[in-house]
XYZ file of C-alpha atoms in Angstrom:
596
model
C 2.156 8.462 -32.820
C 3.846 12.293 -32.791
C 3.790 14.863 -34.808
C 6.756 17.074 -33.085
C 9.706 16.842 -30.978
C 9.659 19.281 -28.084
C 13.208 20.668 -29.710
C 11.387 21.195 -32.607
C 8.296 23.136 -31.236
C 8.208 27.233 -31.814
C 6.460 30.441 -31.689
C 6.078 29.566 -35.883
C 3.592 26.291 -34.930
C 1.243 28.985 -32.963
C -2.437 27.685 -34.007
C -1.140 24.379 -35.220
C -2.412 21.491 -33.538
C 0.401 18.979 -32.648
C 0.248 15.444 -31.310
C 3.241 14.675 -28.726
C 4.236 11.985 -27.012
C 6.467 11.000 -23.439
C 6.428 11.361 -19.901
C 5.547 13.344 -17.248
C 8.337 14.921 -15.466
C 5.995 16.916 -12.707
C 2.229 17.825 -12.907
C 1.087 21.145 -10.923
C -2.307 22.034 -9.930
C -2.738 25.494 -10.035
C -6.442 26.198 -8.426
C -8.510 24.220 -11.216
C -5.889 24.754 -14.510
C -3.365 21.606 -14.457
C 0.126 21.874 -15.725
C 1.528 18.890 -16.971
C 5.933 19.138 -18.044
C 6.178 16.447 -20.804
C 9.475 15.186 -21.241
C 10.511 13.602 -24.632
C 14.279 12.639 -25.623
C 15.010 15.763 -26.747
C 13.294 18.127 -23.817
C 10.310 19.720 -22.230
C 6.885 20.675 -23.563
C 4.527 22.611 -20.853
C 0.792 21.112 -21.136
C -1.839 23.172 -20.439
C -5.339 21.387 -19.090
C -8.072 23.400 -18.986
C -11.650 22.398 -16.587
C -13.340 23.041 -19.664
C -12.299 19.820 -21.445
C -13.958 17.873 -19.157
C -12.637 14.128 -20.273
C -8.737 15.185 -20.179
C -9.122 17.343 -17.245
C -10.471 13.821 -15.848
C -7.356 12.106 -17.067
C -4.279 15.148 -15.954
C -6.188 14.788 -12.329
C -4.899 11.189 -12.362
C -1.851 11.629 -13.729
C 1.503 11.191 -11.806
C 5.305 11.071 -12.513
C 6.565 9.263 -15.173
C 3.144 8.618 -16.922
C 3.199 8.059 -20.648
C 1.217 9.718 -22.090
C 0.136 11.022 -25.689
C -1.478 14.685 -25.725
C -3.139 16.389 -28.687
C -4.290 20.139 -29.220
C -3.323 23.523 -30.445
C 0.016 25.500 -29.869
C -0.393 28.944 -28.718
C 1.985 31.638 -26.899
C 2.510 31.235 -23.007
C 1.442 34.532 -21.522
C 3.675 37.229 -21.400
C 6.629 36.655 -18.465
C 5.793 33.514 -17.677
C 7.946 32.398 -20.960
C 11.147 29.736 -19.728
C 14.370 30.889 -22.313
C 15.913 27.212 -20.736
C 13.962 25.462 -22.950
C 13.674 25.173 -26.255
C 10.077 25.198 -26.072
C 9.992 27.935 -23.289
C 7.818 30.363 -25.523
C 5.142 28.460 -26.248
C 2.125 25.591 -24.491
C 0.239 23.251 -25.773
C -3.641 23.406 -24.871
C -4.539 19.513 -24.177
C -7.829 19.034 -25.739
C -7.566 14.872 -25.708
C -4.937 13.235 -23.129
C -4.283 9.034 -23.556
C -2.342 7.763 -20.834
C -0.038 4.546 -22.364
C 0.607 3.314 -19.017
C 1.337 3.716 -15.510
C 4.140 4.187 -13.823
C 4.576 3.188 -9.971
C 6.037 5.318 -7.477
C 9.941 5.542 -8.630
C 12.430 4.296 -6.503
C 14.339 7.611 -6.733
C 13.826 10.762 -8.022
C 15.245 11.497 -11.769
C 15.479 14.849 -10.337
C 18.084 14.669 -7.683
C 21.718 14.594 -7.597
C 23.579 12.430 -5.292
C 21.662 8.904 -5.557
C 23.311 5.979 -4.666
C 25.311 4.701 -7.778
C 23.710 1.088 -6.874
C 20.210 2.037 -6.285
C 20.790 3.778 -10.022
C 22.219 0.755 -11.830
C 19.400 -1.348 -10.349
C 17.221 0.575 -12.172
C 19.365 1.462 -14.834
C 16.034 2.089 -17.483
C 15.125 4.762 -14.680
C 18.734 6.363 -14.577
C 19.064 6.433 -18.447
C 15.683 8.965 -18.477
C 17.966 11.310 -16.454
C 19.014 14.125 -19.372
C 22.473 13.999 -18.411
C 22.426 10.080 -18.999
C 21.152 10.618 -22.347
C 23.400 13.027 -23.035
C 26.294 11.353 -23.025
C 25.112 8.018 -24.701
C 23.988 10.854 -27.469
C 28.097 12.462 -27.141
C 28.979 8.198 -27.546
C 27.249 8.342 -30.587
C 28.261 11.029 -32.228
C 32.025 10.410 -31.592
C 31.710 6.557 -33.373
C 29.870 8.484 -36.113
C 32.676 10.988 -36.366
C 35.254 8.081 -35.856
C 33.418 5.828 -38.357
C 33.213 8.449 -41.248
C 36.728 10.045 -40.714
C 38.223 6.235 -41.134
C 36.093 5.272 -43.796
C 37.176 8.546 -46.399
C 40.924 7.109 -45.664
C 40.549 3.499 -47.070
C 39.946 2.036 -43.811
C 37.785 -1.196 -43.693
C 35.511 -2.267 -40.753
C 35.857 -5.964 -40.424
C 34.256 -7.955 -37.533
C 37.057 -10.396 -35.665
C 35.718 -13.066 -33.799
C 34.793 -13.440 -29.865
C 35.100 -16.866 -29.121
C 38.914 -17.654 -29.716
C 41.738 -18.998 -28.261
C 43.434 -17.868 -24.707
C 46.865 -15.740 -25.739
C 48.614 -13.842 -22.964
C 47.914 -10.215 -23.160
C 48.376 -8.962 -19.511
C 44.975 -9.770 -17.838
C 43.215 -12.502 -17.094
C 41.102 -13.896 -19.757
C 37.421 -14.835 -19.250
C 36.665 -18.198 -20.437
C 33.882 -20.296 -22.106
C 33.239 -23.929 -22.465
C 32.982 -25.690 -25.204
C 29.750 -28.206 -24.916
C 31.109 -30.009 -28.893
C 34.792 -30.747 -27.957
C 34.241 -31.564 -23.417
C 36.865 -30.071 -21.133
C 38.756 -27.571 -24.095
C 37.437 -23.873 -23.819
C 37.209 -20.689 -25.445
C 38.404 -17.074 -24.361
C 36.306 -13.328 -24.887
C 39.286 -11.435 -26.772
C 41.263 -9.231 -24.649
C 41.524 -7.052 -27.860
C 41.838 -8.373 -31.550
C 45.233 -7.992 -31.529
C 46.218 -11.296 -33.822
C 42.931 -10.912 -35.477
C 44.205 -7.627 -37.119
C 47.828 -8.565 -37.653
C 46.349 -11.954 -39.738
C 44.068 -9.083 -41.484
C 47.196 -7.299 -42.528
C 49.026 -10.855 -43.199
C 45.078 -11.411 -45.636
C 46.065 -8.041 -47.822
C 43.804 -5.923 -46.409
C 46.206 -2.793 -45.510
C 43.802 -0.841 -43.930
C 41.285 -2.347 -41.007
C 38.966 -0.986 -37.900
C 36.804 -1.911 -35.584
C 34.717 -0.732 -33.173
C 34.529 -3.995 -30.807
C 34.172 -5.411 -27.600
C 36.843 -6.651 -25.509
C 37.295 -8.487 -22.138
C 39.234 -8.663 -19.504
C 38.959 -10.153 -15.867
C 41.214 -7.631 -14.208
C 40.482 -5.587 -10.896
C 38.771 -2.744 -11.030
C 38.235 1.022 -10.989
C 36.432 4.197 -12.413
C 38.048 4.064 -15.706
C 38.007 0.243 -15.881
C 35.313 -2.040 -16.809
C 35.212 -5.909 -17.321
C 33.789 -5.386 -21.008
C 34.516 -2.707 -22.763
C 34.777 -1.080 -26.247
C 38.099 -0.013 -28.132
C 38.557 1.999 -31.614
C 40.703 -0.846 -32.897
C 42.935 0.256 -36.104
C 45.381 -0.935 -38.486
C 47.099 0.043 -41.127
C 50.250 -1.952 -43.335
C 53.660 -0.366 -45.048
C 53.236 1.870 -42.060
C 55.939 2.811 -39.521
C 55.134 5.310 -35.833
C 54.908 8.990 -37.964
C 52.510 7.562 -40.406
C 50.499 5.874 -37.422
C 50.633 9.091 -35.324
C 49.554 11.042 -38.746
C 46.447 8.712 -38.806
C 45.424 8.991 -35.473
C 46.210 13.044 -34.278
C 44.152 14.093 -37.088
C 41.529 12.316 -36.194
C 41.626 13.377 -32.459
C 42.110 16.513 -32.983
C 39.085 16.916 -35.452
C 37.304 14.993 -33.024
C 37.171 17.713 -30.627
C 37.011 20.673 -33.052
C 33.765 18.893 -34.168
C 31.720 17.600 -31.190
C 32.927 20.217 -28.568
C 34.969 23.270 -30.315
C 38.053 22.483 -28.635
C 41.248 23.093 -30.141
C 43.745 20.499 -29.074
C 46.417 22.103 -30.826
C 48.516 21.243 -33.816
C 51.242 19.435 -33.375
C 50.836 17.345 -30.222
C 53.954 17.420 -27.723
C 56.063 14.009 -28.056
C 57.714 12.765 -24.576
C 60.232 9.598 -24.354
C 59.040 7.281 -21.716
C 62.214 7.499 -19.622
C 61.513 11.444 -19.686
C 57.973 11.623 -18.501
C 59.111 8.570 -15.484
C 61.635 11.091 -14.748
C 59.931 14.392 -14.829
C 56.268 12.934 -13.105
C 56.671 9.543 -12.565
C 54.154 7.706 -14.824
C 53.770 7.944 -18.331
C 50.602 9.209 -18.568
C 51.601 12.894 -17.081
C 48.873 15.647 -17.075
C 50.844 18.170 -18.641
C 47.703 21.129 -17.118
C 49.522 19.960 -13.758
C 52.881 22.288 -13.680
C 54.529 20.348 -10.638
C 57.680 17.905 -11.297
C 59.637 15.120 -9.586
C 63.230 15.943 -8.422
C 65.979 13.177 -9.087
C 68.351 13.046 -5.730
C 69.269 9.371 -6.400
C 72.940 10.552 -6.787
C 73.092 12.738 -4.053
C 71.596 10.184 -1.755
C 74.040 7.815 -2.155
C 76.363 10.016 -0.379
C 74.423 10.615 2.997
C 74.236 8.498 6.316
C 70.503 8.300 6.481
C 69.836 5.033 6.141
C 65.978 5.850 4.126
C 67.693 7.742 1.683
C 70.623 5.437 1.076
C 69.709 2.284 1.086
C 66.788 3.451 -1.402
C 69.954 4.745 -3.498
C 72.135 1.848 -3.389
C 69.174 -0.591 -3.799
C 68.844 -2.330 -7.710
C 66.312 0.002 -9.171
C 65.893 2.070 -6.703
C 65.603 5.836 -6.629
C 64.957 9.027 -4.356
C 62.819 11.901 -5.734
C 61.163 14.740 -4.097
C 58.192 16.867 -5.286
C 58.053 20.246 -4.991
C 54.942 22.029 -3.908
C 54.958 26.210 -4.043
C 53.801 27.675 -1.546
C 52.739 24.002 0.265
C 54.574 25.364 3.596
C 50.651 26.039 4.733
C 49.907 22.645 4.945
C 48.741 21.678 8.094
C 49.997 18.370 9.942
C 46.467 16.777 9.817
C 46.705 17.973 5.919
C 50.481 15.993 5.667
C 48.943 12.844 7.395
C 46.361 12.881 5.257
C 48.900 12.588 2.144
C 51.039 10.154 3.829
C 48.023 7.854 4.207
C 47.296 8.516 0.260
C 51.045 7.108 -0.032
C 50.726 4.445 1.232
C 47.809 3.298 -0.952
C 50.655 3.026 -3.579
C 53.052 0.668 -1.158
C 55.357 3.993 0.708
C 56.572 3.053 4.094
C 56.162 7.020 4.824
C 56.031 10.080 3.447
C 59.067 12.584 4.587
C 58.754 16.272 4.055
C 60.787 19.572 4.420
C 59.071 22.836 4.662
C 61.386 25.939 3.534
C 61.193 28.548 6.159
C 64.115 30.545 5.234
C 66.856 29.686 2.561
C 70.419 32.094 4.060
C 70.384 30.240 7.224
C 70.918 26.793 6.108
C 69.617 23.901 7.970
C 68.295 26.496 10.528
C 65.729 27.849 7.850
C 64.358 24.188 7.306
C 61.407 22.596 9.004
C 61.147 18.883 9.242
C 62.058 15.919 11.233
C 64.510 14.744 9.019
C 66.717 17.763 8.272
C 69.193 16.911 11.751
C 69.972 13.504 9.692
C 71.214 15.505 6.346
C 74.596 17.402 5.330
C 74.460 20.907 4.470
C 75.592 20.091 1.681
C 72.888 17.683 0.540
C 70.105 20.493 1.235
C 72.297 22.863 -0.102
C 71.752 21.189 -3.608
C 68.869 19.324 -2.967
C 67.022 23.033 -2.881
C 69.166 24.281 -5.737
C 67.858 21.290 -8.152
C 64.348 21.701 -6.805
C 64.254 25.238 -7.154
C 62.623 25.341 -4.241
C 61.916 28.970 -2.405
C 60.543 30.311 0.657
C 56.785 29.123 1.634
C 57.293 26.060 -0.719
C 56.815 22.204 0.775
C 59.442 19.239 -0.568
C 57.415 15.676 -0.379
C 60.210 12.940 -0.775
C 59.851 8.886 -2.228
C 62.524 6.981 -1.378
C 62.177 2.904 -1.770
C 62.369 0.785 -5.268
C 62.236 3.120 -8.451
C 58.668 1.479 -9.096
C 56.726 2.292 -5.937
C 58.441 6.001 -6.081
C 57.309 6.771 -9.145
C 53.527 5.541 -8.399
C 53.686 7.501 -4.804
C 54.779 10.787 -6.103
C 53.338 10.399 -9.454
C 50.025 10.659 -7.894
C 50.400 12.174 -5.309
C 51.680 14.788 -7.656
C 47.943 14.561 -9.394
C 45.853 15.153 -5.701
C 47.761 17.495 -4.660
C 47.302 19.641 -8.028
C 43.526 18.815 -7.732
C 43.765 19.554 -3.834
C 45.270 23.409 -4.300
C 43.225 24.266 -8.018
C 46.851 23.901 -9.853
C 45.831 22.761 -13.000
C 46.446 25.061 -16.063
C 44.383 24.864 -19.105
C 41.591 22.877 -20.008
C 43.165 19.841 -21.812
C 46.653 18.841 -23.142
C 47.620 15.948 -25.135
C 51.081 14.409 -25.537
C 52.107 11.348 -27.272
C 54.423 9.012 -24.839
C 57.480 7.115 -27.224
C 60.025 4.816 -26.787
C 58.585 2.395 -24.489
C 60.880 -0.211 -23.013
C 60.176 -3.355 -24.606
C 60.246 -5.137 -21.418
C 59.255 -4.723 -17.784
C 60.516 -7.026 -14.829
C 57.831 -9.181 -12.926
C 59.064 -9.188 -9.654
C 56.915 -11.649 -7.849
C 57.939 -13.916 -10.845
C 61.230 -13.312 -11.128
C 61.391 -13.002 -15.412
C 60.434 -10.486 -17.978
C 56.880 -9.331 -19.137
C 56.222 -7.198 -22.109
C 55.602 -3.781 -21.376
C 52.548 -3.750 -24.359
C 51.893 -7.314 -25.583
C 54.882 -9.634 -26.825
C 53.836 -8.739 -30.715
C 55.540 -4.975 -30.137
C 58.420 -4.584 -32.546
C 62.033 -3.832 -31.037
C 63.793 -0.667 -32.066
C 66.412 -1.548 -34.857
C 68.924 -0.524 -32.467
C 67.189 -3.077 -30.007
C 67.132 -6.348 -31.348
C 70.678 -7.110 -30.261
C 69.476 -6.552 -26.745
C 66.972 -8.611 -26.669
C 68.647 -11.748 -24.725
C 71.553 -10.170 -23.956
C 70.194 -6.732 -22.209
C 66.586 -7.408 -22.873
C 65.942 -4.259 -19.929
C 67.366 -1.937 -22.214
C 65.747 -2.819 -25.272
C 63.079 -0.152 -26.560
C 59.738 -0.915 -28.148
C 58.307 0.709 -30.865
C 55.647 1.893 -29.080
C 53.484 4.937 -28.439
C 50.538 6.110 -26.276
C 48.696 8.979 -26.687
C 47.608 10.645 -22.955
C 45.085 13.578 -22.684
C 44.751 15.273 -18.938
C 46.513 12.242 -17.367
C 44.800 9.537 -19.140
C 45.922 7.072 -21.516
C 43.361 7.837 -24.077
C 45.199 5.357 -27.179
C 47.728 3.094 -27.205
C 49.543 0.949 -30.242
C 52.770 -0.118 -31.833
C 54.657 -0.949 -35.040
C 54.601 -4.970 -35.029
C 56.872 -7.789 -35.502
C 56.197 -9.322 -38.837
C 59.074 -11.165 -38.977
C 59.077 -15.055 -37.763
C 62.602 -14.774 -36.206
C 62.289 -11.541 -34.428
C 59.318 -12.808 -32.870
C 60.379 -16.158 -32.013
C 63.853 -14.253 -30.189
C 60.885 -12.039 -28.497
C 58.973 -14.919 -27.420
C 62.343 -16.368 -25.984
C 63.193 -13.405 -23.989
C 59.819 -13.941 -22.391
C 60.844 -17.234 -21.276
C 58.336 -18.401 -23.691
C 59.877 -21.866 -25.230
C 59.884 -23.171 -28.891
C 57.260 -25.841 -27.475
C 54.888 -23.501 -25.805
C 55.650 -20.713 -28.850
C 54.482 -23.413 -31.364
C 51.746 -24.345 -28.944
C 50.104 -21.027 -28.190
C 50.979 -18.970 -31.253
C 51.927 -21.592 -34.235
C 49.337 -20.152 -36.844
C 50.539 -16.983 -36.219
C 54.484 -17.736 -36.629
C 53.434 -19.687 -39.682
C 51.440 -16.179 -41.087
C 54.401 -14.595 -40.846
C 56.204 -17.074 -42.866
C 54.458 -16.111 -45.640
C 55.510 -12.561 -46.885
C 53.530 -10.759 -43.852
C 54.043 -7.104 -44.406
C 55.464 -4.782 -42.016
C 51.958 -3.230 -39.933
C 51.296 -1.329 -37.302
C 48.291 0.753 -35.578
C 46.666 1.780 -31.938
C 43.502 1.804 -30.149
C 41.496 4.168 -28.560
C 39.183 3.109 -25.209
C 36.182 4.452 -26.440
C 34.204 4.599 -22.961
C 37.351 6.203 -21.345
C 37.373 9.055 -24.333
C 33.826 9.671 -24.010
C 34.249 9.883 -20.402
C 36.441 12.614 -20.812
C 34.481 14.681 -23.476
C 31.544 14.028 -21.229
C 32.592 15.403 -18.025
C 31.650 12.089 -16.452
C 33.387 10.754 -13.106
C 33.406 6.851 -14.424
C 33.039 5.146 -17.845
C 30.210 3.698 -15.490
C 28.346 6.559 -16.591
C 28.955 6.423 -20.358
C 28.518 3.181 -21.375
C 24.105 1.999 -21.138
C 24.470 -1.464 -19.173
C 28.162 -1.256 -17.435
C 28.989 -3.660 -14.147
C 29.850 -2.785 -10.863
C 33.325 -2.484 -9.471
C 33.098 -6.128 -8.599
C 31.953 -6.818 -12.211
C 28.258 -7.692 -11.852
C 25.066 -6.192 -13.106
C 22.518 -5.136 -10.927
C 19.977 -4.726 -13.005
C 20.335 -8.511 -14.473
C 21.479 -10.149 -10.992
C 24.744 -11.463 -13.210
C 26.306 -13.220 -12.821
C 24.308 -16.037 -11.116
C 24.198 -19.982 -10.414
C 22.860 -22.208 -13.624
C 21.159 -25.110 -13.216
C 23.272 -28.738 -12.995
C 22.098 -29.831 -16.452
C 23.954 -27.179 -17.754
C 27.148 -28.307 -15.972
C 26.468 -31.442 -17.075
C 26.037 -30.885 -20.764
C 29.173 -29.020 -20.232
C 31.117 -31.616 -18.836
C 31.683 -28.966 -15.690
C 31.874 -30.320 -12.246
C 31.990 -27.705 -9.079
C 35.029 -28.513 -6.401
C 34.200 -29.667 -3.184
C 33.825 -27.064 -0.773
C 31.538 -24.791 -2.955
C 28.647 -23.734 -1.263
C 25.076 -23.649 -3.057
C 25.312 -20.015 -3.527
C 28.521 -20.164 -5.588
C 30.679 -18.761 -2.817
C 33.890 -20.815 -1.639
C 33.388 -22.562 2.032
C-alpha cells in the first residue's frame, strides 16, 4: 500500500511521487494550507495540503489525531529555513494530491505526546502506548539483541531446542503456577520456572550444545525488574567446567554491547568471590560505578558495653558494619530520618550514625548520640579501618548478618544515587564461589542458594552433611551496574552426589524418587559432566534501553500484582469449566473470586 518509509525519504526522491502510509501525529491549519505530520514506524513525513486539490483538502479538514491514513503525491524541497535536521525527512514534503483515510480514530485517552502518564492508564491501552517512539524503540533494541544472541550462538554449535511448558512441579525457589489436567481429574501441571531439567536431560540426549530463548514462570512477589512471565537466554553446553562457561558467555556480552550500542565493557571482566563482595557491599550483585564500601567492626564490637553493638556481635550470624559516606557530615536530620525510614524497609530496628567533626580531639570531635556509649578506643579504630576523615558521615547495621547486609547494601546504592557518586557508565563483574547452601530461618533447614542441581566444589562434597554451611557451589553470576544480568552453574551429573545433595536438603530417598526419579535414573546412564547460565532477557534489555522497569520492554507485561489491564486477566470462568475440571471453589469464596 507504500511506496517509502519516512527513514527512507530524501532530497534524491525530489519530483518523485511516493505513496505513504500511517498516522497522524498533529494536523495544523495554517490560514487555508493544512499540515498534516504522518507518523510511520520508522518516523515523520510533513504533508502538505494545498486548497487547490479540492477533494483532499476536503478530507485533511476532517482529519484528527491518530487517523490512518494513505497519502499520494510528489516530493519536493521544504522552503528554505523551514527545513527540521531532527528528522530524517526534515528536508523535504510531500504535496498530497489524493488523501484516503483507513479509519477513524476516537479521541485518545492520553496523549502519545506527553511524559508522565499514569503507568495504568498506559497498560490499559497498551496498543496506544506501544505507538509512543520510545516504546517502539526498545521492542526494536529487544529484537536486535535476540538476533545478535541467536546468530552469535548459532556460529558456536549451539542448538535451539524447544522444552516443554506443561510439566511437572520441581522446587526451584518460587512458587509455581499450576494447571489442571481435564484427562487425568485432580493431578496438575506446572509453567516451568526455567528449563532447568529439560536442558540437563538434553545434555544426558547427546546434544552438547543447547539454547533457548523461552518463557518462564514464576508466582513470586513483585517489583520493577520482576515479572510473573518472563523470558531467559537459556544455555548449555557439556565437557564444560566455569572458565569454559564464562568464555562462552563474556564474549558474547561483551560483543553484545560493542554491536548494538558501542560500548566497550572491557576485556577481561573483574571476578569477585561471594564472601568478598557480602563483605565489601553487602549483596552480591555490587555496582562496582558506586565507590562506597561496608566496614567490618564485628570483632571490635564484641568488646564494647553497648548492648546494639554487642549483642549483634555475639549473636549466631550476626555482624556490625558501618558505611562510610565522604563528605555526608552535610546531611541534614530530616535527610538522616529519611534514610533510617529506607532501613527499615529492609527489617533495621534503626539506623545509628556518627558524623566526624574533628579527628585530634577524640570523642570530642564526634557528633552523634551514640558516641558517650563507646571506648576511645573503639572509635579510635573504628575511624582508622573506615578511613574515615573530616566532613565524612559513618551509617552503622548492627542485627543478624542477613538484614545488615540488605540495610547497608542498599542503602549504600540510594545514597550513591542520592549525592551523583556513581563513576563510569557501566561495569561488569562475575560473582564466584557461591555457598551451596543458605539457611531458611522461618523453616529451620537448608535451601539451595541456586537450585539443588548446582554441583559442590571438589573440596565441598565432604561438607555436605557434615558442614553443609560451608560447602561452596560451583556457581557464578554475572552483575552489570548492580544487577544480576546472568546466572548458571556447573551441574551434578552424578546419581550419588545428587542424591547426598538432595539429603542435605532434607529431601528423603522417598520424596527424591518421587519428585526427581527420571532424572536420578538419567544420570545413571553415562550423563556427562554439563554446565551453562542464563541471561533475563527483559532485565538486559532494560538496561541497554534506559528503561525504569522490564514493564517497559517487554509488549504485553502485568502489573505489579500480576494482571493485565488491557485483557482484564485474570478473571472468573464459568462453572462448566470447573466442572469439566473436576475444580470445586472453597466455601467462603465470594462471586468475584475474592476470599470472604
Amino acid at each position: 500500500m507504500r511506496t517509502h518509509y519516512s527513514n527512507e525519504i530524501g532530497t534524491d526522491l525530489i519530483g518523485s511521487e511516493l505513496t505513504l502510509c500511517g498516522w497522524v501525529q498533529r494536523r495544523r491549519d495554517h490560514g487555508g494550507v493544512i499540515f498534516l505530520d504522518l507518523r510511520d514506524r520508522e518516523g515523520l513525513v510533513q504533508i502538505v495540503v494545498d486548497p487547490s486539490r479540492e477533494a483532499a483538502f476536503a478530507v485533511a479538514e476532517q482529519v484528527r489525531a491518530e487517523y490512518v491514513l494513505r497519502v499520494r503525491g510528489p516530493l519536493r524541497a521544504r522552503p528554505a529555513g523551514s527545513e527540521n535536521p531532527e528528522l530524517s525527512s526534515g528536508a523535504v514534503e510531500l504535496q498530497a494530491v489524493t488523501i484516503e483515510v483507513l479509519n477513524r480514530s476516537e479521541p485518545l485517552p492520553f496523549p502519545l505526546d506527553e511524559d508522565g502518564i499514569s503507568e495504568n492508564l498506559r497498560l490499559k491501552y497498551r496498543y496506544l502506548d506501544l505507538r509512543r517512539p520510545e516504546m517502539a524503540a526498545r521492542l526494536r533494541l529487544r529484537h536486535r539483541v535476540t538476533r545478535y544472541l541467536r546468530h552469535y550462538l548459532d556460529e558456536r554449535g549451539f542448538v535451539d531446542v524447544e522444552t516443554p511448558v506443561l510439566t511437572r512441579s520441581t522446587p526451584e525457589g518460587a512458587r509455581d503456577y499450576l494447571v489442571p489436567s481435564r484427562t487425568q481429574p485432580g493431578h496438575f501441571f506446572a509453567l516451568p520456572q526455567s528449563p532447568q531439567i529439560f536442558k540437563q536431560l538434553l545434555m544426558v540426549g547427546g546434544l552438547e550444545r543447547y539454547y533457548q530463548i523461552t518463557r518462564c514462570f514464576r508466582d513470586e512477589d513483585l517489583r520493577a525488574d520482576r515479572q510473573p512471565e518472563f523470558t531467559q537466554v537459556d544455555i548449555e553446553a557439556s565437557f564444560v567446567d566455569e572458565e569454559a562457561v564464562m568464555a562462552i558467555a563474556e564474549p558474547m556480552i561483551r560483543g553484545l554491547f560493542r554491536e548494538l550500542l558501542d560500548v566497550d565493557l572491557g576485556d577481561p571482566f573483574p571476578r569477585m568471590p561471594y564472601a568478598e563482595a557480602i563483605r565489601r557491599y553487602g549483596v552480591d550483585r555490587p555496582d562496582l560505578r558506586n565507590p562506597l564500601e561496608l566496614t567490618e567492626l564485628t570483632d571490635l564490637a564484641r568488646t564494647v558495653e553497648f548492648k546494639v553493638f554487642r549483642a549483634a556481635a555475639e549473636m549466631p550470624r550476626g555482624r556490625v558494619a558501618c558505611l562510610r559516606v565522604p563528605g555526608g557530615a552535610d546531611l541534614s536530620r530530616t535527610q538522616i530520618d529519611a534514610y533510617t525510614e529506607f532501613a527499615a524497609i529492609y527489617g533495621a530496628k534503626g539506623l545509628a550514625w556518627i558524623k566526624i567533626n574533628a579527628l585530634d580531639r577524640g570523642s570530642e570531635g564526634l557528633q552523634s548520640p551514640i558516641v558517650k556509649f563507646l571506648p576511645e578506643a573503639f572509635l579510635q579504630t573504628m575511624l582508622e579501618r573506615s578511613g574515615a576523615t573530616v566532613g565524612d558521615i559513618l551509617f552503622f547495621g548492627a542485627d543478624r548478618a542477613k538484614i545488615v547486609n540488605e540495610t547497608l547494601g542498599n542503602l549504600r546504592n540510594r545514597i550513591a544515587a542520592d549525592r551523583g557518586l556513581l563513576q563510569g557508565d557501566w561495569r561488569a563483574v562475575w560473582i564466584t564461589d557461591f555457598p551451596m547452601f543458605e539457611q531458611d530461618e522461618k523453616e529451620g533447614r537448608w535451601v539451595s542458594t541456586h537450585h539443588p542441581f548446582t554441583a559442590p566444589q571438589e573440596t565441598s562434597l565432604a561438607r555436605l552433611q557434615s558442614d553443609p554451611e560451608q560447602a561452596l557451589a560451583r556457581a557464578y553470576d554475572l552483575v552489570l551496574n548492580g544487577n544480576e544480568i546472568g546466572g548458571g552453574s556447573i551441574r551434578i551429573h552424578r546419581r550419588d552426589v545428587q542424591e547426598q545433595v538432595f539429603a542435605a536438603l532434607g529431601i528423603d530417598p522417598e520424596e527424591a524418587r518421587n519428585k526427581f526419579g527420571f532424572l536420578l535414573d538419567a544420570l545413571s546412564f553415562g550423563a556427562p559432566p554439563h554446565g551453562g547460565l542464563a541471561f533475563g532477557l527483559d532485565r538486559l534489555v532494560m538496561l541497554m534501553s534506559g528503561a525504569d522497569t522490564i514493564r517497559d520492554v517487554i509488549a504485553f507485561p502485568k502489573t505489579q500484582k500480576a494482571g493485565c489491564l488491557l485483557t482484564d486477566a485474570p478473571n472468573l470462568v464459568a462453572e462448566r469449566q470447573l466442572r469439566e475440571l473436576g475444580i470445586r471453589l472453597r466455601p467462603g469464596v465470594l462471586d468475584d473470586g475474592q476470599a470472604s
